[in-house]
PDB file of C-alpha atoms in Angstrom:
ATOM      1  CA  GLN A   1     -10.391  14.078  -9.044  1.00 85.00           C
ATOM      2  CA  VAL A   2      -8.246  10.962  -8.559  1.00 91.00           C
ATOM      3  CA  GLN A   3      -9.510   7.294  -8.828  1.00 95.00           C
ATOM      4  CA  LEU A   4      -7.615   4.400  -7.424  1.00 96.00           C
ATOM      5  CA  VAL A   5      -8.115   0.884  -8.347  1.00 96.00           C
ATOM      6  CA  GLU A   6      -6.789  -2.044  -6.094  1.00 97.00           C
ATOM      7  CA  SER A   7      -6.665  -5.664  -7.759  1.00 97.00           C
ATOM      8  CA  GLY A   8      -4.919  -8.712  -7.023  1.00 97.00           C
ATOM      9  CA  GLY A   9      -5.854  -9.889  -4.165  1.00 97.00           C
ATOM     10  CA  GLY A  10      -7.713 -13.616  -3.255  1.00 97.00           C
ATOM     11  CA  LEU A  11      -7.176 -16.235  -0.872  1.00 98.00           C
ATOM     12  CA  VAL A  12      -3.235 -18.301  -0.777  1.00 98.00           C
ATOM     13  CA  GLN A  13      -2.368 -20.209   1.229  1.00 98.00           C
ATOM     14  CA  ALA A  14      -0.253 -19.625   4.080  1.00 98.00           C
ATOM     15  CA  GLY A  15       3.414 -19.567   2.768  1.00 98.00           C
ATOM     16  CA  GLY A  16       2.108 -18.258  -0.727  1.00 98.00           C
ATOM     17  CA  SER A  17       2.382 -15.527  -2.693  1.00 98.00           C
ATOM     18  CA  LEU A  18       0.485 -12.657  -4.040  1.00 98.00           C
ATOM     19  CA  ARG A  19       0.556  -8.443  -5.695  1.00 98.00           C
ATOM     20  CA  LEU A  20      -1.276  -6.824  -5.552  1.00 98.00           C
ATOM     21  CA  SER A  21      -1.126  -3.297  -8.262  1.00 98.00           C
ATOM     22  CA  CYS A  22      -2.802  -0.274  -7.258  1.00 97.00           C
ATOM     23  CA  ALA A  23      -3.666   2.301 -10.772  1.00 96.00           C
ATOM     24  CA  ALA A  24      -4.109   5.994 -10.362  1.00 94.00           C
ATOM     25  CA  SER A  25      -6.793   8.026 -12.741  1.00 90.00           C
ATOM     26  CA  GLY A  26      -7.590  11.217 -12.879  1.00 87.00           C
ATOM     27  CA  ARG A  27      -5.693  13.641 -12.750  1.00 82.00           C
ATOM     28  CA  THR A  28      -3.084  12.652 -10.970  1.00 78.00           C
ATOM     29  CA  SER A  29       0.560  13.271  -9.749  1.00 79.00           C
ATOM     30  CA  SER A  30       4.551  11.050 -10.868  1.00 80.00           C
ATOM     31  CA  ARG A  31       5.938  12.757  -7.765  1.00 88.00           C
ATOM     32  CA  ASP A  32       3.904  11.684  -4.715  1.00 92.00           C
ATOM     33  CA  GLY A  33       3.883   9.412  -2.084  1.00 95.00           C
ATOM     34  CA  LYS A  34       1.970   6.385  -2.071  1.00 96.00           C
ATOM     35  CA  GLY A  35       1.496   3.589  -0.357  1.00 97.00           C
ATOM     36  CA  TRP A  36      -0.095   0.875   1.497  1.00 98.00           C
ATOM     37  CA  PHE A  37      -2.406   0.051   4.637  1.00 98.00           C
ATOM     38  CA  ARG A  38      -4.332  -2.959   5.529  1.00 98.00           C
ATOM     39  CA  GLN A  39      -7.149  -2.960   7.661  1.00 98.00           C
ATOM     40  CA  ALA A  40      -8.302  -6.981   9.832  1.00 97.00           C
ATOM     41  CA  PRO A  41     -11.958  -8.032  10.948  1.00 92.00           C
ATOM     42  CA  GLY A  42     -11.698  -6.200  14.320  1.00 95.00           C
ATOM     43  CA  LYS A  43      -9.036  -3.818  13.949  1.00 97.00           C
ATOM     44  CA  GLU A  44      -7.724  -1.008  13.181  1.00 97.00           C
ATOM     45  CA  ARG A  45      -6.710  -0.348   9.965  1.00 98.00           C
ATOM     46  CA  GLU A  46      -2.293  -0.249   9.899  1.00 98.00           C
ATOM     47  CA  PHE A  47       0.509   1.527   7.426  1.00 98.00           C
ATOM     48  CA  VAL A  48       2.073  -1.831   5.840  1.00 98.00           C
ATOM     49  CA  ALA A  49       3.837   0.041   3.436  1.00 98.00           C
ATOM     50  CA  ALA A  50       5.264   3.510   2.079  1.00 97.00           C
ATOM     51  CA  ILE A  51       7.034   3.987  -1.216  1.00 97.00           C
ATOM     52  CA  SER A  52       9.103   8.131  -2.502  1.00 95.00           C
ATOM     53  CA  TRP A  53       8.522   9.009  -5.678  1.00 93.00           C
ATOM     54  CA  SER A  54      11.747   8.894  -7.566  1.00 94.00           C
ATOM     55  CA  SER A  55      11.412   5.005  -5.470  1.00 94.00           C
ATOM     56  CA  VAL A  56      14.830   5.387  -3.400  1.00 95.00           C
ATOM     57  CA  ASN A  57      13.082   5.193  -0.846  1.00 95.00           C
ATOM     58  CA  THR A  58      10.391   3.031   0.812  1.00 97.00           C
ATOM     59  CA  TYR A  59       8.900   2.389   4.496  1.00 97.00           C
ATOM     60  CA  TYR A  60       7.346  -1.256   5.484  1.00 98.00           C
ATOM     61  CA  ALA A  61       6.228  -2.147   8.700  1.00 98.00           C
ATOM     62  CA  ASP A  62       8.202  -4.112  10.913  1.00 98.00           C
ATOM     63  CA  SER A  63       5.797  -7.111  10.616  1.00 98.00           C
ATOM     64  CA  VAL A  64       5.665  -7.167   6.931  1.00 98.00           C
ATOM     65  CA  LYS A  65       9.726  -6.059   6.766  1.00 98.00           C
ATOM     66  CA  GLY A  66      11.417  -8.532   5.055  1.00 98.00           C
ATOM     67  CA  ARG A  67       8.808 -10.759   2.972  1.00 98.00           C
ATOM     68  CA  PHE A  68       6.568  -7.295   0.886  1.00 98.00           C
ATOM     69  CA  THR A  69       7.827  -5.378  -1.134  1.00 98.00           C
ATOM     70  CA  ILE A  70       6.054  -2.390  -3.085  1.00 98.00           C
ATOM     71  CA  SER A  71       7.635  -0.200  -6.019  1.00 98.00           C
ATOM     72  CA  ARG A  72       6.460   2.195  -8.645  1.00 96.00           C
ATOM     73  CA  ASP A  73       5.770   2.476 -12.234  1.00 95.00           C
ATOM     74  CA  ASN A  74       5.260   5.803 -13.157  1.00 93.00           C
ATOM     75  CA  ALA A  75       5.066   5.906 -16.474  1.00 92.00           C
ATOM     76  CA  LYS A  76       2.690   3.882 -16.330  1.00 92.00           C
ATOM     77  CA  ASN A  77       1.101   5.220 -12.542  1.00 93.00           C
ATOM     78  CA  THR A  78       0.697   2.442 -10.388  1.00 95.00           C
ATOM     79  CA  VAL A  79       2.053   1.576  -7.439  1.00 97.00           C
ATOM     80  CA  ASN A  80       2.574  -3.139  -6.300  1.00 98.00           C
ATOM     81  CA  LEU A  81       2.750  -4.495  -3.520  1.00 98.00           C
ATOM     82  CA  GLN A  82       4.900  -7.711  -3.858  1.00 98.00           C
ATOM     83  CA  MET A  83       3.978  -9.578  -0.476  1.00 98.00           C
ATOM     84  CA  ASN A  84       5.917 -13.533   0.150  1.00 98.00           C
ATOM     85  CA  SER A  85       5.474 -16.351   2.924  1.00 98.00           C
ATOM     86  CA  LEU A  86       2.225 -15.146   3.692  1.00 98.00           C
ATOM     87  CA  LYS A  87       1.153 -15.464   6.989  1.00 98.00           C
ATOM     88  CA  PRO A  88      -2.764 -15.687   8.712  1.00 97.00           C
ATOM     89  CA  GLU A  89      -2.678 -12.593  10.035  1.00 97.00           C
ATOM     90  CA  ASP A  90      -2.000 -11.254   7.200  1.00 98.00           C
ATOM     91  CA  THR A  91      -5.397 -11.187   6.152  1.00 98.00           C
ATOM     92  CA  ALA A  92      -7.084  -8.557   5.716  1.00 98.00           C
ATOM     93  CA  VAL A  93      -8.572  -5.488   3.103  1.00 98.00           C
ATOM     94  CA  TYR A  94      -5.559  -4.269   1.359  1.00 98.00           C
ATOM     95  CA  PHE A  95      -6.430  -0.451  -0.038  1.00 98.00           C
ATOM     96  CA  CYS A  96      -3.408   1.816  -1.498  1.00 98.00           C
ATOM     97  CA  ALA A  97      -3.413   5.332  -0.908  1.00 97.00           C
ATOM     98  CA  ALA A  98      -1.542   8.493  -2.710  1.00 95.00           C
ATOM     99  CA  GLY A  99      -0.819  11.652  -3.156  1.00 92.00           C
ATOM    100  CA  TYR A 100       1.444  12.206   0.040  1.00 93.00           C
ATOM    101  CA  TYR A 101       3.858  14.298   0.227  1.00 91.00           C
ATOM    102  CA  PRO A 102       6.207  15.056   2.990  1.00 87.00           C
ATOM    103  CA  GLY A 103       5.058  17.789   5.322  1.00 84.00           C
ATOM    104  CA  SER A 104       3.245  17.741   9.378  1.00 72.00           C
ATOM    105  CA  ALA A 105       2.239  14.259   8.332  1.00 85.00           C
ATOM    106  CA  PHE A 106       4.343  11.054   8.049  1.00 92.00           C
ATOM    107  CA  TYR A 107       4.197   8.350   5.620  1.00 93.00           C
ATOM    108  CA  TYR A 108       2.444   5.908   7.758  1.00 95.00           C
ATOM    109  CA  GLU A 109      -0.266   7.781   8.481  1.00 95.00           C
ATOM    110  CA  TRP A 110      -3.739   7.425   7.035  1.00 95.00           C
ATOM    111  CA  ASP A 111      -5.296  10.861   6.598  1.00 94.00           C
ATOM    112  CA  ALA A 112      -1.692  12.060   5.171  1.00 95.00           C
ATOM    113  CA  TYR A 113      -2.879  10.944   1.756  1.00 95.00           C
ATOM    114  CA  ASP A 114      -5.295  12.810  -0.722  1.00 94.00           C
ATOM    115  CA  TYR A 115      -6.445  10.178  -1.582  1.00 95.00           C
ATOM    116  CA  ARG A 116      -6.936   6.356  -1.252  1.00 96.00           C
ATOM    117  CA  GLY A 117      -9.074   3.169  -2.958  1.00 97.00           C
ATOM    118  CA  GLN A 118     -11.967   0.542  -2.195  1.00 97.00           C
ATOM    119  CA  GLY A 119      -9.511  -2.019  -0.833  1.00 97.00           C
ATOM    120  CA  THR A 120      -8.858  -5.384  -2.516  1.00 98.00           C
ATOM    121  CA  GLN A 121      -9.209  -9.170   0.072  1.00 98.00           C
ATOM    122  CA  VAL A 122      -6.362 -10.623   1.397  1.00 98.00           C
ATOM    123  CA  THR A 123      -6.886 -14.465   3.086  1.00 98.00           C
ATOM    124  CA  VAL A 124      -4.927 -15.705   4.335  1.00 98.00           C
ATOM    125  CA  SER A 125      -5.529 -19.944   5.115  1.00 97.00           C
ATOM    126  CA  SER A 126      -3.318 -21.507   7.593  1.00 94.00           C
TER     127      SER A 126
END
């Protein structure tokens, strides 16, 4: 069993920055893809960013490209999301996900990941 715990969420003013971290414990793998998703109130959950096991490949939603950076530390079994130039529309619960392996599903699909965290709230005030 793998557990994912997110941290780093909070309240920030528009234009500010936050760094989210996700720590994995249990029977983890460093050979999996990892990602971040978010869900704003009243909206569907959406893909934010993903990273391959080697960190060679990273992927971003158009809405965060150029502002957010995903990274991972396989030795510490963590995945991070650096969020800069935050906007009120970035307000959401952010979830990390792990256990993605290329195959029939795509990295931007929630169900493509074997494990998901409980989420951390990010609120951006205008």
